[in-house]
Short mmCIF file of C-alpha atoms in Angstrom, two decimals:
data_model
loop_
_atom_site.label_atom_id
_atom_site.label_comp_id
_atom_site.label_asym_id
_atom_site.label_seq_id
_atom_site.Cartn_x
_atom_site.Cartn_y
_atom_site.Cartn_z
CA MET A 9 10.21 -19.93 15.81
CA GLN A 10 10.78 -17.06 18.26
CA ASN A 11 9.21 -13.71 17.37
CA LEU A 12 11.62 -11.09 16.05
CA ILE A 13 9.58 -8.30 17.67
CA ASN A 14 8.13 -8.19 21.16
CA LYS A 15 5.27 -6.61 23.05
CA LYS A 16 7.55 -4.07 24.77
CA ASP A 17 8.83 -2.60 21.51
CA SER A 18 8.07 0.96 20.46
CA PHE A 19 6.67 1.14 16.91
CA PHE A 20 6.93 4.17 14.63
CA ILE A 21 4.41 4.04 11.78
CA ALA A 22 5.39 6.57 9.11
CA GLY A 23 2.19 7.41 7.27
CA HIS A 24 -0.09 6.59 10.21
CA ASN A 25 -2.97 8.72 8.88
CA GLY A 26 -3.15 6.88 5.55
CA MET A 27 -5.24 3.85 4.68
CA VAL A 28 -2.28 1.48 5.05
CA GLY A 29 -0.87 3.09 8.19
CA LYS A 30 -4.22 2.94 9.98
CA ALA A 31 -4.68 -0.72 9.04
CA ILE A 32 -1.21 -1.62 10.34
CA ILE A 33 -1.90 0.15 13.65
CA ARG A 34 -5.22 -1.71 14.03
CA THR A 35 -3.47 -5.02 13.38
CA LEU A 36 -0.60 -4.32 15.75
CA LYS A 37 -3.05 -3.53 18.54
CA LYS A 38 -5.17 -6.61 17.77
CA SER A 39 -1.98 -8.67 18.01
CA GLY A 40 -1.11 -7.27 21.43
CA TYR A 41 1.53 -4.71 20.43
CA CYS A 42 1.63 -0.97 21.26
CA ASN A 43 0.09 -1.70 24.67
CA GLU A 44 1.55 0.79 27.15
CA THR A 45 0.31 -1.21 30.17
CA ILE A 46 2.91 -3.88 29.37
CA GLY A 47 5.64 -1.53 28.17
CA GLY A 48 4.76 -1.27 24.48
CA LYS A 49 4.41 2.00 22.61
CA LEU A 50 2.96 3.44 19.42
CA ILE A 51 4.80 6.46 18.02
CA VAL A 52 3.30 8.63 15.28
CA ALA A 53 4.17 12.04 13.86
CA ASN A 54 2.02 14.45 11.88
CA ARG A 55 3.43 16.53 9.04
CA ASN A 56 3.62 19.61 11.25
CA GLU A 57 5.78 17.61 13.69
CA VAL A 58 8.28 16.25 11.16
CA ASP A 59 8.68 16.78 7.42
CA LEU A 60 9.70 13.37 6.10
CA THR A 61 11.28 14.94 2.99
CA SER A 62 13.75 16.89 5.20
CA TYR A 63 16.82 14.88 6.22
CA GLU A 64 17.71 17.21 9.08
CA LYS A 65 14.20 17.20 10.56
CA VAL A 66 13.87 13.41 10.30
CA MET A 67 17.26 12.88 11.97
CA SER A 68 16.35 15.26 14.77
CA TRP A 69 13.00 13.55 15.33
CA PHE A 70 14.61 10.08 15.53
CA LYS A 71 17.22 11.22 18.05
CA ILE A 72 14.43 12.39 20.34
CA ASN A 73 11.86 9.59 19.91
CA LYS A 74 14.12 6.52 19.45
CA PRO A 75 11.67 3.88 18.12
CA ASN A 76 12.66 0.19 18.13
CA ILE A 77 10.63 -0.82 15.06
CA VAL A 78 9.90 1.35 12.00
CA ILE A 79 7.27 0.70 9.34
CA ILE A 80 7.41 2.94 6.27
CA ALA A 81 3.88 3.31 4.93
CA ALA A 82 4.36 6.99 4.09
CA ALA A 83 4.40 7.94 0.42
CA LYS A 84 3.07 10.38 -2.11
CA VAL A 85 0.51 8.24 -3.96
CA GLY A 86 -1.96 8.66 -6.79
CA GLY A 87 -3.54 7.10 -9.86
CA ILE A 88 -2.60 7.32 -13.53
CA TYR A 89 -3.70 10.96 -13.89
CA ALA A 90 -1.69 12.19 -10.91
CA ASN A 91 1.43 10.26 -11.98
CA GLN A 92 1.28 11.69 -15.49
CA LYS A 93 0.68 15.23 -14.25
CA SER A 94 3.38 15.37 -11.55
CA PRO A 95 6.14 12.82 -12.29
CA TYR A 96 8.90 14.90 -10.68
CA ASN A 97 6.96 15.23 -7.43
CA PHE A 98 6.31 11.49 -7.30
CA ILE A 99 9.90 10.43 -7.84
CA SER A 100 11.55 13.19 -5.81
CA GLU A 101 9.34 13.16 -2.70
CA ASN A 102 9.17 9.38 -2.44
CA ILE A 103 12.94 8.89 -2.79
CA LYS A 104 13.52 11.53 -0.10
CA ILE A 105 11.02 9.89 2.27
CA ALA A 106 12.53 6.42 1.81
CA HIS A 107 16.16 7.56 2.10
CA ASN A 108 15.60 9.79 5.13
CA LEU A 109 13.64 7.21 7.12
CA ILE A 110 15.93 4.27 6.30
CA GLU A 111 19.16 6.13 7.08
CA ALA A 112 17.77 7.76 10.23
CA SER A 113 16.57 4.37 11.45
CA TRP A 114 19.98 2.79 10.92
CA ILE A 115 21.96 5.63 12.52
CA ASN A 116 19.63 5.87 15.52
CA GLY A 117 19.62 2.20 16.48
CA VAL A 118 16.27 0.96 15.15
CA ARG A 119 16.20 -2.85 15.45
CA ARG A 120 13.88 -3.75 12.55
CA LEU A 121 12.53 -1.76 9.59
CA LEU A 122 9.78 -2.68 7.14
CA PHE A 123 9.51 -0.75 3.88
CA LEU A 124 6.29 -0.99 1.86
CA GLY A 125 6.65 -0.86 -1.90
CA SER A 126 4.11 -1.65 -4.61
CA SER A 127 3.55 -4.22 -7.35
CA CYS A 128 4.00 -1.39 -9.88
CA ILE A 129 7.77 -1.85 -9.43
CA TYR A 130 7.64 -4.78 -11.83
CA PRO A 131 8.18 -4.44 -15.60
CA LYS A 132 5.22 -3.83 -17.88
CA ASN A 133 5.75 -7.13 -19.70
CA SER A 134 6.62 -9.36 -16.76
CA ASN A 135 6.01 -13.09 -16.90
CA LEU A 136 2.80 -13.94 -15.06
CA PRO A 137 2.13 -14.46 -12.25
CA ILE A 138 4.92 -12.07 -11.31
CA VAL A 139 7.60 -13.51 -9.04
CA GLU A 140 10.08 -11.37 -7.14
CA GLU A 141 12.88 -12.13 -9.61
CA GLU A 142 11.09 -10.13 -12.34
CA LEU A 143 12.30 -6.87 -10.78
CA LEU A 144 14.50 -4.82 -13.18
CA THR A 145 14.30 -7.38 -15.99
CA SER A 146 12.76 -4.89 -18.48
CA SER A 147 11.06 -1.50 -18.80
CA LEU A 148 8.30 -0.19 -16.52
CA GLU A 149 4.75 0.86 -17.33
CA GLU A 150 5.06 4.51 -18.41
CA THR A 151 1.92 5.74 -16.66
CA ASN A 152 3.40 5.18 -13.18
CA GLU A 153 7.12 5.01 -13.94
CA ALA A 154 8.14 7.84 -11.59
CA TYR A 155 6.41 6.31 -8.56
CA ALA A 156 7.75 2.86 -9.42
CA ILE A 157 11.35 4.10 -9.70
CA ALA A 158 11.08 5.73 -6.28
CA LYS A 159 9.75 2.51 -4.75
CA ILE A 160 12.49 0.45 -6.41
CA SER A 161 15.00 2.87 -4.89
CA GLY A 162 13.51 2.23 -1.45
CA ILE A 163 13.74 -1.54 -1.90
CA LYS A 164 17.33 -1.34 -3.05
CA LEU A 165 18.27 1.02 -0.22
CA CYS A 166 16.95 -1.57 2.24
CA GLU A 167 18.82 -4.37 0.49
CA ALA A 168 22.07 -2.41 0.25
CA ILE A 169 22.10 -1.18 3.85
CA ARG A 170 21.40 -4.73 5.04
CA LYS A 171 24.29 -6.14 3.00
CA GLN A 172 26.78 -3.39 3.83
CA TYR A 173 25.92 -2.57 7.45
CA ASN A 174 23.85 -5.57 8.59
CA PHE A 175 20.88 -3.31 9.32
CA ASP A 176 17.70 -5.40 9.62
CA ALA A 177 15.59 -3.89 6.81
CA ILE A 178 12.99 -5.87 4.86
CA SER A 179 10.39 -4.94 2.22
CA LEU A 180 6.93 -6.03 1.09
CA MET A 181 5.38 -5.47 -2.34
CA PRO A 182 1.59 -5.31 -2.00
CA THR A 183 -0.74 -5.50 -4.97
CA ASN A 184 -3.53 -2.94 -5.52
CA LEU A 185 -5.00 -2.06 -2.13
CA TYR A 186 -8.45 -0.91 -1.05
CA GLY A 187 -10.38 -0.55 2.17
CA PRO A 188 -11.45 1.95 4.81
CA GLY A 189 -9.67 5.29 4.69
CA ASP A 190 -8.86 5.15 0.97
CA ASN A 191 -8.07 8.29 -1.06
CA TYR A 192 -11.14 9.47 -3.02
CA SER A 193 -9.80 12.75 -4.43
CA ASN A 194 -10.11 13.30 -8.17
CA GLU A 195 -6.36 13.40 -8.76
CA GLY A 196 -5.13 11.06 -6.03
CA SER A 197 -7.45 8.07 -6.17
CA HIS A 198 -6.66 4.67 -7.64
CA VAL A 199 -9.09 2.64 -9.73
CA MET A 200 -11.04 0.97 -6.90
CA ALA A 201 -11.64 4.18 -4.94
CA SER A 202 -12.37 6.11 -8.13
CA LEU A 203 -15.06 3.65 -9.23
CA ILE A 204 -16.68 3.42 -5.80
CA LYS A 205 -16.85 7.22 -5.67
CA LYS A 206 -18.32 7.46 -9.18
CA PHE A 207 -21.11 4.98 -8.55
CA ILE A 208 -22.05 6.23 -5.08
CA LEU A 209 -22.34 9.80 -6.37
CA ALA A 210 -24.18 8.67 -9.51
CA LYS A 211 -26.72 6.79 -7.39
CA ARG A 212 -27.24 9.68 -4.97
CA ASN A 213 -27.44 12.29 -7.71
CA LYS A 214 -29.70 10.12 -9.92
CA LEU A 215 -27.30 10.26 -12.87
CA THR A 216 -28.26 8.27 -15.96
CA LYS A 217 -24.69 7.32 -16.85
CA VAL A 218 -21.22 6.88 -15.38
CA VAL A 219 -18.11 7.46 -17.49
CA CYS A 220 -15.11 5.26 -16.68
CA TRP A 221 -11.53 5.49 -17.97
CA GLY A 222 -10.12 3.20 -20.64
CA SER A 223 -11.56 0.09 -22.24
CA GLY A 224 -12.38 -1.77 -19.03
CA ASN A 225 -10.49 -4.80 -20.33
CA PRO A 226 -7.34 -4.81 -18.15
CA LEU A 227 -7.21 -7.30 -15.29
CA ARG A 228 -6.35 -6.25 -11.77
CA GLU A 229 -5.65 -8.01 -8.49
CA PHE A 230 -6.92 -6.36 -5.30
CA LEU A 231 -6.06 -6.91 -1.65
CA HIS A 232 -8.03 -5.58 1.30
CA VAL A 233 -5.82 -3.36 3.44
CA GLU A 234 -6.64 -5.36 6.59
CA ASP A 235 -5.04 -8.41 4.97
CA LEU A 236 -1.93 -6.33 4.28
CA GLY A 237 -1.88 -5.24 7.91
CA PHE A 238 -1.69 -8.85 9.07
CA ALA A 239 1.00 -9.59 6.48
CA CYS A 240 3.12 -6.75 7.88
CA VAL A 241 2.88 -8.04 11.43
CA LYS A 242 3.55 -11.61 10.32
CA VAL A 243 6.80 -10.80 8.49
CA LEU A 244 7.99 -8.53 11.29
CA GLU A 245 7.49 -11.42 13.68
CA LYS A 246 8.89 -14.25 11.56
CA TRP A 247 10.91 -13.19 8.51
CA ASN A 248 14.66 -12.72 8.60
CA PRO A 249 16.19 -13.10 5.11
CA ASP A 250 19.40 -14.39 6.71
CA TYR A 251 17.71 -17.46 8.19
CA LYS A 252 18.45 -20.69 6.31
CA ASN A 253 14.76 -21.58 5.93
CA SER A 254 13.73 -18.13 4.64
CA PRO A 255 12.49 -17.87 1.03
CA LYS A 256 15.21 -17.85 -1.63
CA ASP A 257 15.12 -16.86 -5.29
CA LYS A 258 15.31 -19.39 -8.11
CA ASN A 259 19.12 -19.37 -7.88
CA GLY A 260 19.11 -20.06 -4.15
CA LYS A 261 20.06 -16.49 -3.20
CA LYS A 262 18.50 -14.49 -0.38
CA LEU A 263 15.33 -12.50 -1.04
CA TYR A 264 14.99 -9.13 0.65
CA TYR A 265 11.47 -8.30 -0.54
CA LEU A 266 8.31 -10.40 -0.85
CA ASN A 267 5.05 -10.05 -2.78
CA VAL A 268 1.71 -9.69 -0.99
CA GLY A 269 -1.43 -10.32 -3.05
CA SER A 270 -4.82 -12.01 -3.07
CA ASN A 271 -4.36 -14.18 -6.18
CA GLU A 272 -7.86 -13.01 -7.19
CA GLU A 273 -8.19 -11.21 -10.55
CA ILE A 274 -11.01 -9.21 -12.10
CA THR A 275 -11.33 -7.03 -15.21
CA ILE A 276 -11.95 -3.34 -14.62
CA LYS A 277 -15.24 -3.73 -16.51
CA GLU A 278 -16.33 -6.58 -14.22
CA LEU A 279 -15.25 -4.51 -11.22
CA ALA A 280 -17.36 -1.57 -12.37
CA LEU A 281 -20.40 -3.83 -12.82
CA LYS A 282 -19.85 -5.35 -9.37
CA ILE A 283 -19.65 -1.92 -7.73
CA ALA A 284 -22.72 -0.74 -9.67
CA THR A 285 -24.64 -3.74 -8.36
CA LEU A 286 -23.45 -3.28 -4.78
CA THR A 287 -24.35 0.43 -4.83
CA ASN A 288 -27.71 -0.37 -6.47
CA TYR A 289 -26.92 1.84 -9.48
CA HIS A 290 -28.89 1.00 -12.65
CA GLY A 291 -27.73 3.62 -15.17
CA ASP A 292 -25.44 3.17 -18.17
CA ILE A 293 -21.68 2.62 -17.90
CA ILE A 294 -19.69 4.40 -20.62
CA TRP A 295 -16.04 3.60 -21.30
CA ASP A 296 -13.85 6.52 -22.43
CA GLN A 297 -11.23 4.76 -24.53
CA SER A 298 -9.32 7.99 -25.12
CA LYS A 299 -8.00 7.53 -21.56
CA PRO A 300 -5.11 5.11 -20.82
CA ASP A 301 -5.61 1.57 -19.54
CA GLY A 302 -2.23 1.15 -17.88
CA THR A 303 -0.67 -2.31 -17.73
CA PHE A 304 -3.04 -4.92 -19.14
CA ARG A 305 -2.39 -7.53 -16.45
CA LYS A 306 -0.06 -7.77 -13.44
CA ILE A 307 -1.12 -10.47 -11.00
CA ILE A 308 1.68 -11.29 -8.56
CA ASP A 309 2.87 -14.59 -7.12
CA SER A 310 2.50 -14.43 -3.32
CA SER A 311 3.45 -18.02 -2.57
CA ARG A 312 6.63 -17.13 -0.69
CA ILE A 313 5.02 -14.99 2.00
CA LYS A 314 2.48 -17.75 2.58
CA THR A 315 5.28 -19.96 3.93
CA PHE A 316 5.06 -17.83 7.10
CA GLY A 317 1.43 -18.79 7.64
CA TRP A 318 -0.16 -15.70 6.10
CA THR A 319 -3.10 -15.92 3.70
CA PRO A 320 -5.64 -13.26 2.67
CA LYS A 321 -8.96 -13.59 4.52
CA ILE A 322 -11.30 -11.01 2.94
CA PRO A 323 -12.92 -11.95 -0.43
CA LEU A 324 -13.26 -9.14 -2.94
CA THR A 325 -17.06 -8.86 -2.96
CA LEU A 326 -17.26 -8.81 0.83
CA GLY A 327 -14.46 -6.27 1.05
CA ILE A 328 -16.09 -3.90 -1.44
CA LYS A 329 -19.47 -4.31 0.25
CA LYS A 330 -17.94 -3.31 3.59
CA VAL A 331 -16.27 -0.23 2.08
CA ILE A 332 -19.50 0.91 0.42
CA TYR A 333 -21.44 0.39 3.65
CA GLU A 334 -18.92 2.46 5.61
CA ILE A 335 -18.96 5.27 3.04
CA GLU A 336 -22.74 5.36 2.77
CA ASN A 337 -23.08 5.64 6.55
CA SER A 338 -20.46 8.40 6.65
CA LEU A 339 -22.19 10.28 3.84
CA ASP A 340 -25.50 10.05 5.67
CA ASP A 341 -23.84 11.50 8.76
CA GLU A 342 -22.34 14.36 6.75
CA PHE A 343 -25.67 15.02 5.05
CA ASP A 344 -27.40 15.17 8.43
CA LYS A 345 -24.84 17.77 9.51
CA GLY A 346 -25.55 19.84 6.41
CA GLN A 347 -22.17 19.06 4.84
CA SER A 348 -21.61 18.60 1.12
CA ILE A 349 -21.21 15.04 -0.15
CA LYS A 350 -18.63 16.33 -2.63
CA ASN A 351 -16.55 17.72 0.24
CA PHE A 352 -16.53 14.30 1.89
CA PHE A 353 -14.76 12.76 -1.11
CA ASP A 354 -12.41 15.67 -1.83
#
């Protein structure tokens, strides 16, 4: 099958400074794209160059830069605490970002667009493992409802603009991500980053206990961000929902979004113990059950994306070990420079 993107394309990665954006750029370059010596190009824009929540500024930027391929990895993200504290910000900013980038891409002649959603789009009580058809079948998990609604809007914008105007927009729904460049702030971090931060600081500060949110009983699926990067490149190269051999739903209709997961589950309690072991922390782990657990279980079915030859390569233990090693080395560097370890995470 001929590739749907080529080495002379110009790629705009919205959200290039984030964990996902950086991983996608690394993968594109490893795969031979964005190489200016053969005519390729990587286009990025910092917040001071273009405000993605401003329609006028995004349109102006696209008219000047004219990318061929757009990948939307930009989003306002955060864990349960941040979603509960700022629901309006999560739904408003993320809908604006998705709408502005999708419409500007279409109007300005972008050839292919990939929108990245999240597995939190699926209902709280979905059948497991979650297939793509579960979308909008019942109510969402309340603790991240605002973010999920914004991501669903992005998916549906891509689907609608493809149907109405034949604009080549596709979407991926990754499971919980982790890896280098994650967000470790107190309000913005997800469970993996939050636990890694807690145990590294507890070890370094010789704390006798670590307090974790919830019961520790919910199950979660995690995917290393490098595996997502390769999934993005693979679908950009091979997936056109209009092709006859592309994945279809259970009724034989076209699918415009696909799941991306590891098919590897672990309880939050087991995850905490694994991270404690890998950080060599030997204190007590206390579970604060006054804090919410979120959805009890939400493993996704990623069988359809695997038909394109993609499979996850990085096992969970190895992936966490690599992240901890990278953080520890960075912390040592900061300490040598006289910087605060707390400042590194915040």
